[in-house]
Amino acid sequence: MAPMGIRLSPLGMAVFCLLGLGVLYHLYSGFLAGRFAFFMLSEPAAGGPDPPRGSAPAGAVDLRELLAVSVLAAVRGGEEVKRVREGNVLNAKAKGKTREGAEEQLTSGDLLSNRRMFHLLKAAFPAVQINSEERVDTADQETVSWDRSIPEDIKQKIQPTEVPAESVTVWIDPLDATQEYTEDLRQYVTTMVCVAVNGKPVIGVIHKPFSAYTAWAMVDGGSNVKARSSYNEKTPRIIVSRSHAGKVEQVARQTFGNQTVIIPAGGAGYKVLALLDVAEKNQEEADVYIHVTYIKKWDICAGNAVLRALGGHMTTLTGEEISYTGSDGNEGGLIASINMNHKALIEKLPDLEKTSHK
C-alpha cells in the first residue's frame, strides 16, 4: 500500500509564508532601530555643544594649547625645584665637566622638575618631540594629566593656531642656574619651556620658582611681558655669566667706553629677563646679554622666543640666527638685545666671536 502524503492547501501555504515574513520583519526592524539609536547618540545634535578642545585633526598641534600646557609645566617643575631647595635635600653631585673644565652639578631638584615637566607635556602632546636637559627614565611613567583648561590671559591674547606635529620641537630646561641653586642664590633660578616650529622659536616660558613670577610670549601672538622703554646704546649695561665676566669686560669697555657696566649673573633665563620690564625686586636690569662660549639650546630657546615675540634679537656673536633642530648645542656664543640696533652691536664686538670657540 502506498504511503499517504501530506498535502497543504493554497490557503495554508499563504498563512505559513506570512508568518515567516512576520518573524523576519520583527527581527530586522529591531536591528535597524538599534543602529539608528546608536547613530543618533554618537552624532552631535545640530546647534549642540562644540566638541571638546584637543580635537584637532590627527597630526596637528594647536599652539595656544601648547602654550597653556607649557606654562603649567614650567610652574609644576618650579614647585619641585622650590620644595627640594627649601627642604635642603638637594643630593647634589657632579654630572660631568663643561668645555671650560668647570664641574656641572646635578640635584634632586633637576631630576624631579624634569620628571614632572616631561611627563605633563608628553601626556598632553604625545606626537611632539621633546628635548630635555636631563635624561628621562622611560620606565618611570608618572601619570601627570592636563585638564585642557586655558588661562584667561592666554585666551584673550592668543588665537588658536594649528601646525603639523612633526614640525614642532619642545625644549625643556627643568632647572636653569643649577650651580647658583646649590649656592642658594635663588633669584637666578628659573624653569623654562620653549616651542620651536621648523627650528624657529615661537613660544617661550620663563618661570621663577622662588617668586612665582612667569613670563610667556608667542611670536605673532601675544605676551604677558614687555620690553623696557629706556636703553643706553653708547655705554650699555652688559649682563654676562658669572664665570665669563673677565673675558667680556676688557673688550666691552674698549668698545663702548670705561663707563660700560658689566653685570655678572647666573642663568640664561634670568639674563633674558634682565632685558625686559619685569616687576621683580631681585631682578637686575641690563641692555645687552652676551655669552662668549658654547651653550646648550634648552638654556636659550625660551629666551630667544620671548625676545622674538617682543621684536628683539638673539643671535650668535656673528649675527647668525640659531636653529633649534639637530644638535642640542650652539657653538657660536650669543648676543641678545631688544629695541637696540642689533647689527651695530655685533659690528662693535668682533673679537668676542673668537673667544666663543675656546
mmCIF file of C-alpha atoms in Angstrom:
data_model
loop_
_atom_site.group_PDB
_atom_site.id
_atom_site.type_symbol
_atom_site.label_atom_id
_atom_site.label_comp_id
_atom_site.label_asym_id
_atom_site.label_seq_id
_atom_site.Cartn_x
_atom_site.Cartn_y
_atom_site.Cartn_z
ATOM 1 C CA MET A 1 0.000 0.000 0.000
ATOM 2 C CA ALA A 2 1.485 3.331 -0.994
ATOM 3 C CA PRO A 3 2.259 5.801 1.810
ATOM 4 C CA MET A 4 -0.091 8.641 2.198
ATOM 5 C CA GLY A 5 1.377 12.184 1.528
ATOM 6 C CA ILE A 6 0.521 15.365 3.355
ATOM 7 C CA ARG A 7 -0.970 17.988 1.131
ATOM 8 C CA LEU A 8 -1.303 21.690 2.106
ATOM 9 C CA SER A 9 -3.985 23.814 0.695
ATOM 10 C CA PRO A 10 -3.042 27.112 -1.036
ATOM 11 C CA LEU A 11 -4.541 28.979 1.934
ATOM 12 C CA GLY A 12 -2.267 27.109 4.359
ATOM 13 C CA MET A 13 0.793 27.900 2.256
ATOM 14 C CA ALA A 14 -0.078 31.600 2.265
ATOM 15 C CA VAL A 15 -0.544 31.661 6.045
ATOM 16 C CA PHE A 16 2.840 29.904 6.547
ATOM 17 C CA CYS A 17 4.665 32.425 4.344
ATOM 18 C CA LEU A 18 3.052 35.348 6.082
ATOM 19 C CA LEU A 19 4.130 34.037 9.471
ATOM 20 C CA GLY A 20 7.722 33.661 8.232
ATOM 21 C CA LEU A 21 7.759 37.154 6.846
ATOM 22 C CA GLY A 22 6.423 38.489 10.131
ATOM 23 C CA VAL A 23 9.225 36.879 12.086
ATOM 24 C CA LEU A 24 11.878 38.230 9.697
ATOM 25 C CA TYR A 25 10.370 41.729 9.802
ATOM 26 C CA HIS A 26 10.331 41.749 13.589
ATOM 27 C CA LEU A 27 13.985 40.712 13.819
ATOM 28 C CA TYR A 28 15.295 43.058 11.101
ATOM 29 C CA SER A 29 13.311 46.085 12.234
ATOM 30 C CA GLY A 30 14.721 45.697 15.735
ATOM 31 C CA PHE A 31 18.246 45.642 14.318
ATOM 32 C CA LEU A 32 17.598 48.797 12.271
ATOM 33 C CA ALA A 33 16.110 50.567 15.268
ATOM 34 C CA GLY A 34 19.175 49.750 17.335
ATOM 35 C CA ARG A 35 21.528 51.016 14.648
ATOM 36 C CA PHE A 36 19.538 54.229 14.275
ATOM 37 C CA ALA A 37 19.597 54.881 18.015
ATOM 38 C CA PHE A 38 23.374 54.311 18.125
ATOM 39 C CA PHE A 39 23.863 56.736 15.251
ATOM 40 C CA MET A 40 21.757 59.433 16.927
ATOM 41 C CA LEU A 41 23.638 59.130 20.227
ATOM 42 C CA SER A 42 27.028 59.166 18.538
ATOM 43 C CA GLU A 43 26.456 62.257 16.396
ATOM 44 C CA PRO A 44 26.255 65.745 17.994
ATOM 45 C CA ALA A 45 22.892 67.361 17.537
ATOM 46 C CA ALA A 46 22.667 70.414 15.323
ATOM 47 C CA GLY A 47 23.220 73.512 17.417
ATOM 48 C CA GLY A 48 24.549 71.420 20.295
ATOM 49 C CA PRO A 49 27.774 71.999 22.261
ATOM 50 C CA ASP A 50 31.100 72.237 20.441
ATOM 51 C CA PRO A 51 33.395 69.218 20.520
ATOM 52 C CA PRO A 52 35.958 69.326 23.334
ATOM 53 C CA ARG A 53 39.281 71.086 22.853
ATOM 54 C CA GLY A 54 42.124 68.889 21.774
ATOM 55 C CA SER A 55 40.068 67.524 18.874
ATOM 56 C CA ALA A 56 42.431 68.925 16.244
ATOM 57 C CA PRO A 57 42.947 66.697 13.211
ATOM 58 C CA ALA A 58 45.364 63.829 13.705
ATOM 59 C CA GLY A 59 48.922 65.081 13.323
ATOM 60 C CA ALA A 60 48.041 68.717 14.115
ATOM 61 C CA VAL A 61 49.015 70.711 17.223
ATOM 62 C CA ASP A 62 47.226 73.815 18.497
ATOM 63 C CA LEU A 63 49.949 76.250 19.605
ATOM 64 C CA ARG A 64 47.591 78.033 22.006
ATOM 65 C CA GLU A 65 47.004 74.771 23.846
ATOM 66 C CA LEU A 66 50.723 74.002 23.750
ATOM 67 C CA LEU A 67 51.459 77.418 25.270
ATOM 68 C CA ALA A 68 48.955 76.767 28.065
ATOM 69 C CA VAL A 69 50.433 73.394 28.985
ATOM 70 C CA SER A 70 53.985 74.805 28.682
ATOM 71 C CA VAL A 71 53.169 77.453 31.288
ATOM 72 C CA LEU A 72 51.690 74.782 33.546
ATOM 73 C CA ALA A 73 54.724 72.544 33.059
ATOM 74 C CA ALA A 74 57.152 75.332 33.996
ATOM 75 C CA VAL A 75 55.133 76.091 37.133
ATOM 76 C CA ARG A 76 54.819 72.434 38.141
ATOM 77 C CA GLY A 77 58.535 71.904 37.631
ATOM 78 C CA GLY A 78 59.218 75.033 39.655
ATOM 79 C CA GLU A 79 57.212 73.615 42.541
ATOM 80 C CA GLU A 80 59.589 70.653 42.684
ATOM 81 C CA VAL A 81 62.633 72.929 42.462
ATOM 82 C CA LYS A 82 61.384 75.070 45.343
ATOM 83 C CA ARG A 83 60.346 72.109 47.514
ATOM 84 C CA VAL A 84 63.766 70.454 47.212
ATOM 85 C CA ARG A 85 65.671 73.666 47.940
ATOM 86 C CA GLU A 86 63.541 74.650 50.920
ATOM 87 C CA GLY A 87 63.784 71.132 52.307
ATOM 88 C CA ASN A 88 67.566 71.206 51.805
ATOM 89 C CA VAL A 89 67.509 67.762 50.174
ATOM 90 C CA LEU A 90 69.488 68.654 47.052
ATOM 91 C CA ASN A 91 71.631 65.480 46.938
ATOM 92 C CA ALA A 92 73.979 67.415 44.662
ATOM 93 C CA LYS A 93 76.567 65.537 42.653
ATOM 94 C CA ALA A 94 78.815 66.246 39.670
ATOM 95 C CA LYS A 95 77.434 65.009 36.357
ATOM 96 C CA GLY A 96 80.436 65.991 34.240
ATOM 97 C CA LYS A 97 82.526 68.941 33.182
ATOM 98 C CA THR A 98 81.836 71.840 30.868
ATOM 99 C CA ARG A 99 84.136 72.579 27.929
ATOM 100 C CA GLU A 100 85.826 75.132 30.176
ATOM 101 C CA GLY A 101 86.586 72.453 32.768
ATOM 102 C CA ALA A 102 84.035 73.510 35.372
ATOM 103 C CA GLU A 103 82.014 70.809 37.108
ATOM 104 C CA GLU A 104 78.340 70.618 36.193
ATOM 105 C CA GLN A 105 76.067 69.953 39.139
ATOM 106 C CA LEU A 106 73.015 67.687 39.224
ATOM 107 C CA THR A 107 70.490 67.826 42.068
ATOM 108 C CA SER A 108 67.217 66.208 43.053
ATOM 109 C CA GLY A 109 65.581 69.466 42.025
ATOM 110 C CA ASP A 110 66.785 68.999 38.432
ATOM 111 C CA LEU A 111 65.557 65.416 38.248
ATOM 112 C CA LEU A 112 62.167 65.848 39.905
ATOM 113 C CA SER A 113 61.391 69.010 37.948
ATOM 114 C CA ASN A 114 62.373 67.279 34.717
ATOM 115 C CA ARG A 115 60.190 64.278 35.541
ATOM 116 C CA ARG A 116 57.136 66.427 36.196
ATOM 117 C CA MET A 117 57.597 68.708 33.187
ATOM 118 C CA PHE A 118 58.390 65.989 30.668
ATOM 119 C CA HIS A 119 55.523 63.678 31.569
ATOM 120 C CA LEU A 120 52.987 66.515 31.635
ATOM 121 C CA LEU A 121 53.971 67.708 28.171
ATOM 122 C CA LYS A 122 54.246 64.193 26.765
ATOM 123 C CA ALA A 123 50.844 63.151 28.100
ATOM 124 C CA ALA A 124 49.204 66.235 26.580
ATOM 125 C CA PHE A 125 51.039 66.065 23.231
ATOM 126 C CA PRO A 126 52.387 62.535 22.677
ATOM 127 C CA ALA A 127 53.218 63.158 18.996
ATOM 128 C CA VAL A 128 55.557 66.079 19.702
ATOM 129 C CA GLN A 129 59.339 65.691 20.034
ATOM 130 C CA ILE A 130 60.601 66.813 23.454
ATOM 131 C CA ASN A 131 64.270 67.564 24.179
ATOM 132 C CA SER A 132 65.270 67.975 27.817
ATOM 133 C CA GLU A 133 68.485 68.780 29.624
ATOM 134 C CA GLU A 134 68.130 65.768 31.897
ATOM 135 C CA ARG A 135 67.679 62.154 30.866
ATOM 136 C CA VAL A 136 64.151 60.802 31.096
ATOM 137 C CA ASP A 137 63.744 57.312 32.530
ATOM 138 C CA THR A 138 61.235 55.662 30.202
ATOM 139 C CA ALA A 139 60.429 53.051 32.868
ATOM 140 C CA ASP A 140 59.269 55.825 35.188
ATOM 141 C CA GLN A 141 55.803 56.506 33.773
ATOM 142 C CA GLU A 142 54.475 59.100 36.164
ATOM 143 C CA THR A 143 50.864 59.992 35.420
ATOM 144 C CA VAL A 144 50.607 63.761 35.072
ATOM 145 C CA SER A 145 47.450 64.888 33.346
ATOM 146 C CA TRP A 146 46.304 68.198 31.916
ATOM 147 C CA ASP A 147 42.638 69.172 32.243
ATOM 148 C CA ARG A 148 42.882 71.080 28.935
ATOM 149 C CA SER A 149 41.897 74.361 30.565
ATOM 150 C CA ILE A 150 43.449 77.509 29.110
ATOM 151 C CA PRO A 151 44.144 80.506 31.391
ATOM 152 C CA GLU A 152 42.053 83.580 30.674
ATOM 153 C CA ASP A 153 45.021 85.811 29.830
ATOM 154 C CA ILE A 154 46.122 83.334 27.149
ATOM 155 C CA LYS A 155 42.563 83.013 25.817
ATOM 156 C CA GLN A 156 42.280 86.779 25.481
ATOM 157 C CA LYS A 157 45.620 87.323 23.733
ATOM 158 C CA ILE A 158 46.246 84.173 21.688
ATOM 159 C CA GLN A 159 44.147 82.747 18.873
ATOM 160 C CA PRO A 160 44.103 79.003 18.130
ATOM 161 C CA THR A 161 46.846 78.197 15.626
ATOM 162 C CA GLU A 162 47.397 74.704 14.266
ATOM 163 C CA VAL A 163 50.713 73.410 12.921
ATOM 164 C CA PRO A 164 51.842 69.904 11.916
ATOM 165 C CA ALA A 165 53.067 67.919 14.916
ATOM 166 C CA GLU A 166 56.185 66.810 13.039
ATOM 167 C CA SER A 167 57.271 70.455 12.689
ATOM 168 C CA VAL A 168 57.311 71.006 16.472
ATOM 169 C CA THR A 169 60.231 70.566 18.862
ATOM 170 C CA VAL A 170 59.854 71.324 22.579
ATOM 171 C CA TRP A 171 62.949 72.245 24.614
ATOM 172 C CA ILE A 172 62.814 71.847 28.412
ATOM 173 C CA ASP A 173 65.209 73.309 30.948
ATOM 174 C CA PRO A 174 63.933 71.885 34.255
ATOM 175 C CA LEU A 175 66.348 73.940 36.377
ATOM 176 C CA ASP A 176 68.388 76.749 34.895
ATOM 177 C CA ALA A 177 71.306 78.002 37.049
ATOM 178 C CA THR A 178 71.936 74.741 38.918
ATOM 179 C CA GLN A 179 75.285 75.997 40.249
ATOM 180 C CA GLU A 180 73.599 79.038 41.767
ATOM 181 C CA TYR A 181 70.821 76.771 43.071
ATOM 182 C CA THR A 182 73.374 74.773 45.059
ATOM 183 C CA GLU A 183 74.767 78.048 46.430
ATOM 184 C CA ASP A 184 71.254 79.138 47.461
ATOM 185 C CA LEU A 185 71.312 82.113 45.064
ATOM 186 C CA ARG A 186 67.620 81.676 44.402
ATOM 187 C CA GLN A 187 66.999 84.817 42.357
ATOM 188 C CA TYR A 188 68.870 83.347 39.374
ATOM 189 C CA VAL A 189 66.928 80.080 39.200
ATOM 190 C CA THR A 190 64.277 79.503 36.505
ATOM 191 C CA THR A 191 62.407 76.677 34.832
ATOM 192 C CA MET A 192 61.841 77.088 31.094
ATOM 193 C CA VAL A 193 59.890 75.641 28.182
ATOM 194 C CA CYS A 194 60.351 76.588 24.538
ATOM 195 C CA VAL A 195 58.423 75.530 21.450
ATOM 196 C CA ALA A 196 60.167 75.701 18.086
ATOM 197 C CA VAL A 197 58.373 75.243 14.763
ATOM 198 C CA ASN A 198 60.617 74.207 11.891
ATOM 199 C CA GLY A 199 63.600 75.203 14.010
ATOM 200 C CA LYS A 200 62.366 78.731 14.831
ATOM 201 C CA PRO A 201 61.486 79.550 18.457
ATOM 202 C CA VAL A 202 57.842 80.671 18.630
ATOM 203 C CA ILE A 203 56.767 80.073 22.263
ATOM 204 C CA GLY A 204 58.832 80.889 25.328
ATOM 205 C CA VAL A 205 58.034 80.414 29.023
ATOM 206 C CA ILE A 206 60.395 81.531 31.806
ATOM 207 C CA HIS A 207 59.282 80.833 35.380
ATOM 208 C CA LYS A 208 60.989 81.957 38.618
ATOM 209 C CA PRO A 209 60.064 79.346 41.248
ATOM 210 C CA PHE A 210 61.008 81.351 44.320
ATOM 211 C CA SER A 211 58.920 84.406 43.457
ATOM 212 C CA ALA A 212 56.201 82.653 41.406
ATOM 213 C CA TYR A 213 56.775 85.037 38.502
ATOM 214 C CA THR A 214 56.143 83.695 34.994
ATOM 215 C CA ALA A 215 56.878 85.419 31.682
ATOM 216 C CA TRP A 216 55.448 83.951 28.475
ATOM 217 C CA ALA A 217 55.247 85.057 24.874
ATOM 218 C CA MET A 218 54.257 83.706 21.469
ATOM 219 C CA VAL A 219 55.601 85.055 18.184
ATOM 220 C CA ASP A 220 52.821 86.707 16.146
ATOM 221 C CA GLY A 221 50.514 86.078 19.100
ATOM 222 C CA GLY A 222 50.907 87.954 22.349
ATOM 223 C CA SER A 223 52.680 88.001 25.699
ATOM 224 C CA ASN A 224 52.276 88.869 29.365
ATOM 225 C CA VAL A 225 55.571 90.775 29.462
ATOM 226 C CA LYS A 226 57.020 93.757 27.624
ATOM 227 C CA ALA A 227 60.368 95.329 26.840
ATOM 228 C CA ARG A 228 61.797 98.155 28.910
ATOM 229 C CA SER A 229 61.432 101.548 27.271
ATOM 230 C CA SER A 230 64.854 103.059 28.015
ATOM 231 C CA TYR A 231 68.252 101.766 26.863
ATOM 232 C CA ASN A 232 71.737 103.186 26.619
ATOM 233 C CA GLU A 233 73.288 102.022 23.363
ATOM 234 C CA LYS A 234 76.531 104.007 23.716
ATOM 235 C CA THR A 235 77.527 102.671 27.130
ATOM 236 C CA PRO A 236 75.241 99.700 27.685
ATOM 237 C CA ARG A 237 74.852 97.611 30.800
ATOM 238 C CA ILE A 238 76.018 94.170 29.680
ATOM 239 C CA ILE A 239 74.882 91.071 31.554
ATOM 240 C CA VAL A 240 77.134 88.002 31.321
ATOM 241 C CA SER A 241 77.720 84.679 33.057
ATOM 242 C CA ARG A 242 79.490 84.946 36.393
ATOM 243 C CA SER A 243 82.376 82.868 35.063
ATOM 244 C CA HIS A 244 82.745 84.968 31.883
ATOM 245 C CA ALA A 245 82.787 88.472 33.325
ATOM 246 C CA GLY A 246 86.548 88.839 32.952
ATOM 247 C CA LYS A 247 86.504 87.708 29.306
ATOM 248 C CA VAL A 248 83.875 90.245 28.331
ATOM 249 C CA GLU A 249 84.797 93.236 30.475
ATOM 250 C CA GLN A 250 88.038 94.279 28.793
ATOM 251 C CA VAL A 251 86.679 94.037 25.231
ATOM 252 C CA ALA A 252 83.376 95.670 26.130
ATOM 253 C CA ARG A 253 84.999 98.682 27.802
ATOM 254 C CA GLN A 254 87.428 99.107 24.941
ATOM 255 C CA THR A 255 84.466 99.132 22.590
ATOM 256 C CA PHE A 256 81.860 101.145 24.484
ATOM 257 C CA GLY A 257 83.973 103.112 26.936
ATOM 258 C CA ASN A 258 85.036 102.866 30.548
ATOM 259 C CA GLN A 259 81.540 103.750 31.746
ATOM 260 C CA THR A 260 80.194 100.407 30.471
ATOM 261 C CA VAL A 261 78.767 98.317 33.303
ATOM 262 C CA ILE A 262 79.370 94.559 33.402
ATOM 263 C CA ILE A 263 76.761 92.609 35.376
ATOM 264 C CA PRO A 264 77.792 89.055 36.337
ATOM 265 C CA ALA A 265 74.744 86.816 36.798
ATOM 266 C CA GLY A 266 73.644 83.208 36.790
ATOM 267 C CA GLY A 267 71.190 81.514 34.464
ATOM 268 C CA ALA A 268 70.293 82.276 30.860
ATOM 269 C CA GLY A 269 66.635 82.751 31.756
ATOM 270 C CA TYR A 270 67.498 85.371 34.363
ATOM 271 C CA LYS A 271 69.705 87.226 31.888
ATOM 272 C CA VAL A 272 66.939 87.474 29.277
ATOM 273 C CA LEU A 273 64.500 88.734 31.916
ATOM 274 C CA ALA A 274 67.046 91.472 32.691
ATOM 275 C CA LEU A 275 66.354 92.930 29.217
ATOM 276 C CA LEU A 276 62.607 93.139 29.906
ATOM 277 C CA ASP A 277 60.210 95.112 32.071
ATOM 278 C CA VAL A 278 59.931 92.691 34.979
ATOM 279 C CA ALA A 279 58.299 93.672 38.262
ATOM 280 C CA GLU A 280 60.756 91.765 40.415
ATOM 281 C CA LYS A 281 62.741 93.292 43.261
ATOM 282 C CA ASN A 282 65.576 90.776 42.801
ATOM 283 C CA GLN A 283 65.762 91.197 39.004
ATOM 284 C CA GLU A 284 68.651 93.299 37.702
ATOM 285 C CA GLU A 285 68.312 95.383 34.534
ATOM 286 C CA ALA A 286 70.613 95.223 31.524
ATOM 287 C CA ASP A 287 70.719 96.455 27.929
ATOM 288 C CA VAL A 288 72.617 93.590 26.286
ATOM 289 C CA TYR A 289 73.119 89.915 27.120
ATOM 290 C CA ILE A 290 76.360 88.335 25.886
ATOM 291 C CA HIS A 291 77.592 84.752 26.194
ATOM 292 C CA VAL A 292 81.025 84.015 24.773
ATOM 293 C CA THR A 293 81.242 80.215 24.818
ATOM 294 C CA TYR A 294 79.318 77.116 23.739
ATOM 295 C CA ILE A 295 75.823 76.925 25.253
ATOM 296 C CA LYS A 296 73.023 74.350 25.173
ATOM 297 C CA LYS A 297 69.831 75.158 23.285
ATOM 298 C CA TRP A 298 67.477 74.372 26.174
ATOM 299 C CA ASP A 299 69.243 77.183 28.066
ATOM 300 C CA ILE A 300 68.448 79.829 25.448
ATOM 301 C CA CYS A 301 65.456 78.735 23.358
ATOM 302 C CA ALA A 302 62.745 80.126 25.670
ATOM 303 C CA GLY A 303 64.503 83.476 25.996
ATOM 304 C CA ASN A 304 65.024 83.613 22.239
ATOM 305 C CA ALA A 305 61.296 83.060 21.653
ATOM 306 C CA VAL A 306 60.295 85.758 24.162
ATOM 307 C CA LEU A 307 62.660 88.283 22.597
ATOM 308 C CA ARG A 308 61.459 87.464 19.061
ATOM 309 C CA ALA A 309 57.840 87.906 20.138
ATOM 310 C CA LEU A 310 58.666 91.366 21.512
ATOM 311 C CA GLY A 311 60.709 92.455 18.494
ATOM 312 C CA GLY A 312 64.121 91.705 19.988
ATOM 313 C CA HIS A 313 67.017 89.581 18.757
ATOM 314 C CA MET A 314 69.160 86.704 19.937
ATOM 315 C CA THR A 315 71.850 85.573 17.506
ATOM 316 C CA THR A 316 75.330 84.108 17.504
ATOM 317 C CA LEU A 317 78.143 86.602 18.024
ATOM 318 C CA THR A 318 78.471 86.868 14.246
ATOM 319 C CA GLY A 319 74.765 87.626 13.780
ATOM 320 C CA GLU A 320 73.562 84.212 12.604
ATOM 321 C CA GLU A 321 70.106 83.002 13.605
ATOM 322 C CA ILE A 322 70.142 79.995 15.952
ATOM 323 C CA SER A 323 68.254 76.931 14.703
ATOM 324 C CA TYR A 324 66.505 74.764 17.276
ATOM 325 C CA THR A 325 66.749 71.495 15.394
ATOM 326 C CA GLY A 326 69.545 68.984 15.104
ATOM 327 C CA SER A 327 72.237 69.091 17.781
ATOM 328 C CA ASP A 328 71.469 70.333 21.276
ATOM 329 C CA GLY A 329 74.338 72.851 21.369
ATOM 330 C CA ASN A 330 75.051 76.315 19.969
ATOM 331 C CA GLU A 331 78.699 76.778 19.065
ATOM 332 C CA GLY A 332 78.809 80.474 18.225
ATOM 333 C CA GLY A 333 78.117 82.162 21.544
ATOM 334 C CA LEU A 334 75.276 84.665 21.617
ATOM 335 C CA ILE A 335 74.328 88.292 21.835
ATOM 336 C CA ALA A 336 70.794 89.370 22.733
ATOM 337 C CA SER A 337 69.149 92.782 22.708
ATOM 338 C CA ILE A 338 65.799 94.468 22.289
ATOM 339 C CA ASN A 339 64.871 97.916 20.978
ATOM 340 C CA MET A 340 68.513 98.453 20.011
ATOM 341 C CA ASN A 341 70.480 98.364 16.755
ATOM 342 C CA HIS A 342 71.440 94.697 16.996
ATOM 343 C CA LYS A 343 73.573 94.707 13.860
ATOM 344 C CA ALA A 344 75.580 97.676 15.146
ATOM 345 C CA LEU A 345 76.206 95.878 18.429
ATOM 346 C CA ILE A 346 77.582 92.852 16.591
ATOM 347 C CA GLU A 347 79.889 95.012 14.498
ATOM 348 C CA LYS A 348 81.266 96.634 17.654
ATOM 349 C CA LEU A 349 82.228 93.313 19.231
ATOM 350 C CA PRO A 350 84.235 91.450 16.567
ATOM 351 C CA ASP A 351 86.764 89.889 18.928
ATOM 352 C CA LEU A 352 84.257 88.040 21.087
ATOM 353 C CA GLU A 353 83.398 85.541 18.353
ATOM 354 C CA LYS A 354 86.923 84.099 18.536
ATOM 355 C CA THR A 355 86.554 83.664 22.289
ATOM 356 C CA SER A 356 83.381 81.573 21.852
ATOM 357 C CA HIS A 357 85.334 78.637 20.399
ATOM 358 C CA LYS A 358 87.847 78.397 23.215
#
